[in-house]
């Protein structure tokens, strides 16, 4: 393992933990019959978005608003 690889490991670990959290959230929404609906506006998330990001909890409009507010 090189120095660059060692530096990247904490970042990869954090990304993996975030992804696992998102998947766990999606599984919980499935159990609660809320999967496929935006947690912010409660509108149905488009099928194409769910196909691309099955763990997403925001519709595209709410995600764009979140990114606009956070500056990302």
mmCIF file with all atom_site columns, C-alpha atoms in Angstrom:
data_model
loop_
_atom_site.group_PDB
_atom_site.id
_atom_site.type_symbol
_atom_site.label_atom_id
_atom_site.label_alt_id
_atom_site.label_comp_id
_atom_site.label_asym_id
_atom_site.label_entity_id
_atom_site.label_seq_id
_atom_site.pdbx_PDB_ins_code
_atom_site.Cartn_x
_atom_site.Cartn_y
_atom_site.Cartn_z
_atom_site.occupancy
_atom_site.B_iso_or_equiv
_atom_site.pdbx_formal_charge
_atom_site.auth_seq_id
_atom_site.auth_comp_id
_atom_site.auth_asym_id
_atom_site.auth_atom_id
_atom_site.pdbx_PDB_model_num
ATOM 1  C CA . UNK A 1 1  ? 0.000   0.000  0.000   1.00 0.00 ? 1  UNK A CA 1
ATOM 2  C CA . UNK A 1 2  ? 1.458   3.329  -1.049  1.00 0.00 ? 2  UNK A CA 1
ATOM 3  C CA . UNK A 1 3  ? 1.238   6.619  0.824   1.00 0.00 ? 3  UNK A CA 1
ATOM 4  C CA . UNK A 1 4  ? -1.439  7.890  -1.551  1.00 0.00 ? 4  UNK A CA 1
ATOM 5  C CA . UNK A 1 5  ? -3.502  4.738  -1.025  1.00 0.00 ? 5  UNK A CA 1
ATOM 6  C CA . UNK A 1 6  ? -3.144  5.069  2.745   1.00 0.00 ? 6  UNK A CA 1
ATOM 7  C CA . UNK A 1 7  ? -4.371  8.676  2.592   1.00 0.00 ? 7  UNK A CA 1
ATOM 8  C CA . UNK A 1 8  ? -7.367  7.660  0.498   1.00 0.00 ? 8  UNK A CA 1
ATOM 9  C CA . UNK A 1 9  ? -8.494  4.891  2.855   1.00 0.00 ? 9  UNK A CA 1
ATOM 10 C CA . UNK A 1 10 ? -10.233 7.147  5.426   1.00 0.00 ? 10 UNK A CA 1
ATOM 11 C CA . UNK A 1 11 ? -12.066 8.952  2.616   1.00 0.00 ? 11 UNK A CA 1
ATOM 12 C CA . UNK A 1 12 ? -13.170 5.670  1.059   1.00 0.00 ? 12 UNK A CA 1
ATOM 13 C CA . UNK A 1 13 ? -14.253 4.369  4.457   1.00 0.00 ? 13 UNK A CA 1
ATOM 14 C CA . UNK A 1 14 ? -16.347 7.493  5.090   1.00 0.00 ? 14 UNK A CA 1
ATOM 15 C CA . UNK A 1 15 ? -17.941 7.230  1.624   1.00 0.00 ? 15 UNK A CA 1
ATOM 16 C CA . UNK A 1 16 ? -18.752 3.567  2.237   1.00 0.00 ? 16 UNK A CA 1
ATOM 17 C CA . UNK A 1 17 ? -20.329 4.334  5.633   1.00 0.00 ? 17 UNK A CA 1
ATOM 18 C CA . UNK A 1 18 ? -22.433 7.067  4.010   1.00 0.00 ? 18 UNK A CA 1
ATOM 19 C CA . UNK A 1 19 ? -23.583 4.715  1.245   1.00 0.00 ? 19 UNK A CA 1
ATOM 20 C CA . UNK A 1 20 ? -24.457 1.984  3.756   1.00 0.00 ? 20 UNK A CA 1
ATOM 21 C CA . UNK A 1 21 ? -26.475 4.533  5.721   1.00 0.00 ? 21 UNK A CA 1
ATOM 22 C CA . UNK A 1 22 ? -28.369 5.533  2.597   1.00 0.00 ? 22 UNK A CA 1
ATOM 23 C CA . UNK A 1 23 ? -29.108 1.899  1.722   1.00 0.00 ? 23 UNK A CA 1
ATOM 24 C CA . UNK A 1 24 ? -30.248 1.221  5.299   1.00 0.00 ? 24 UNK A CA 1
ATOM 25 C CA . UNK A 1 25 ? -32.542 4.241  5.021   1.00 0.00 ? 25 UNK A CA 1
ATOM 26 C CA . UNK A 1 26 ? -34.004 2.918  1.769   1.00 0.00 ? 26 UNK A CA 1
ATOM 27 C CA . UNK A 1 27 ? -34.635 -0.473 3.382   1.00 0.00 ? 27 UNK A CA 1
ATOM 28 C CA . UNK A 1 28 ? -36.399 1.233  6.290   1.00 0.00 ? 28 UNK A CA 1
ATOM 29 C CA . UNK A 1 29 ? -38.554 3.237  3.857   1.00 0.00 ? 29 UNK A CA 1
ATOM 30 C CA . UNK A 1 30 ? -39.461 -0.038 2.104   1.00 0.00 ? 30 UNK A CA 1
ATOM 31 C CA . UNK A 1 31 ? -40.552 -1.503 5.459   1.00 0.00 ? 31 UNK A CA 1
ATOM 32 C CA . UNK A 1 32 ? -42.620 1.633  6.146   1.00 0.00 ? 32 UNK A CA 1
ATOM 33 C CA . UNK A 1 33 ? -44.157 1.645  2.630   1.00 0.00 ? 33 UNK A CA 1
ATOM 34 C CA . UNK A 1 34 ? -42.555 5.033  1.997   1.00 0.00 ? 34 UNK A CA 1
ATOM 35 C CA . UNK A 1 35 ? -39.963 3.956  -0.553  1.00 0.00 ? 35 UNK A CA 1
ATOM 36 C CA . UNK A 1 36 ? -40.074 5.964  -3.774  1.00 0.00 ? 36 UNK A CA 1
ATOM 37 C CA . UNK A 1 37 ? -41.456 9.086  -2.133  1.00 0.00 ? 37 UNK A CA 1
ATOM 38 C CA . UNK A 1 38 ? -39.437 12.204 -1.354  1.00 0.00 ? 38 UNK A CA 1
ATOM 39 C CA . UNK A 1 39 ? -38.852 12.649 2.377   1.00 0.00 ? 39 UNK A CA 1
ATOM 40 C CA . UNK A 1 40 ? -39.054 16.425 1.982   1.00 0.00 ? 40 UNK A CA 1
ATOM 41 C CA . UNK A 1 41 ? -42.036 17.127 -0.303  1.00 0.00 ? 41 UNK A CA 1
ATOM 42 C CA . UNK A 1 42 ? -43.583 13.615 -0.176  1.00 0.00 ? 42 UNK A CA 1
ATOM 43 C CA . UNK A 1 43 ? -44.043 13.542 -3.963  1.00 0.00 ? 43 UNK A CA 1
ATOM 44 C CA . UNK A 1 44 ? -43.278 10.376 -5.913  1.00 0.00 ? 44 UNK A CA 1
ATOM 45 C CA . UNK A 1 45 ? -39.642 10.130 -7.004  1.00 0.00 ? 45 UNK A CA 1
ATOM 46 C CA . UNK A 1 46 ? -39.373 9.492  -10.749 1.00 0.00 ? 46 UNK A CA 1
ATOM 47 C CA . UNK A 1 47 ? -38.579 5.927  -11.753 1.00 0.00 ? 47 UNK A CA 1
ATOM 48 C CA . UNK A 1 48 ? -35.500 6.984  -13.753 1.00 0.00 ? 48 UNK A CA 1
ATOM 49 C CA . UNK A 1 49 ? -34.006 8.599  -10.627 1.00 0.00 ? 49 UNK A CA 1
ATOM 50 C CA . UNK A 1 50 ? -34.735 5.513  -8.530  1.00 0.00 ? 50 UNK A CA 1
ATOM 51 C CA . UNK A 1 51 ? -33.162 3.317  -11.212 1.00 0.00 ? 51 UNK A CA 1
ATOM 52 C CA . UNK A 1 52 ? -30.015 5.457  -11.111 1.00 0.00 ? 52 UNK A CA 1
ATOM 53 C CA . UNK A 1 53 ? -29.939 5.894  -7.303  1.00 0.00 ? 53 UNK A CA 1
ATOM 54 C CA . UNK A 1 54 ? -32.216 3.294  -5.691  1.00 0.00 ? 54 UNK A CA 1
ATOM 55 C CA . UNK A 1 55 ? -31.308 4.532  -2.204  1.00 0.00 ? 55 UNK A CA 1
ATOM 56 C CA . UNK A 1 56 ? -32.203 8.179  -2.872  1.00 0.00 ? 56 UNK A CA 1
ATOM 57 C CA . UNK A 1 57 ? -34.656 9.810  -0.480  1.00 0.00 ? 57 UNK A CA 1
ATOM 58 C CA . UNK A 1 58 ? -35.130 13.099 -2.357  1.00 0.00 ? 58 UNK A CA 1
ATOM 59 C CA . UNK A 1 59 ? -36.813 13.896 -5.649  1.00 0.00 ? 59 UNK A CA 1
ATOM 60 C CA . UNK A 1 60 ? -34.642 15.763 -8.133  1.00 0.00 ? 60 UNK A CA 1
ATOM 61 C CA . UNK A 1 61 ? -36.271 19.132 -7.358  1.00 0.00 ? 61 UNK A CA 1
ATOM 62 C CA . UNK A 1 62 ? -35.622 18.805 -3.619  1.00 0.00 ? 62 UNK A CA 1
ATOM 63 C CA . UNK A 1 63 ? -32.088 17.524 -4.227  1.00 0.00 ? 63 UNK A CA 1
ATOM 64 C CA . UNK A 1 64 ? -31.317 20.527 -6.433  1.00 0.00 ? 64 UNK A CA 1
ATOM 65 C CA . UNK A 1 65 ? -32.722 22.845 -3.755  1.00 0.00 ? 65 UNK A CA 1
ATOM 66 C CA . UNK A 1 66 ? -30.594 21.134 -1.112  1.00 0.00 ? 66 UNK A CA 1
ATOM 67 C CA . UNK A 1 67 ? -27.489 21.566 -3.259  1.00 0.00 ? 67 UNK A CA 1
ATOM 68 C CA . UNK A 1 68 ? -28.340 25.199 -3.982  1.00 0.00 ? 68 UNK A CA 1
ATOM 69 C CA . UNK A 1 69 ? -28.706 25.959 -0.275  1.00 0.00 ? 69 UNK A CA 1
ATOM 70 C CA . UNK A 1 70 ? -25.527 24.099 0.697   1.00 0.00 ? 70 UNK A CA 1
ATOM 71 C CA . UNK A 1 71 ? -23.538 25.557 -2.190  1.00 0.00 ? 71 UNK A CA 1
ATOM 72 C CA . UNK A 1 72 ? -22.632 22.162 -3.690  1.00 0.00 ? 72 UNK A CA 1
#
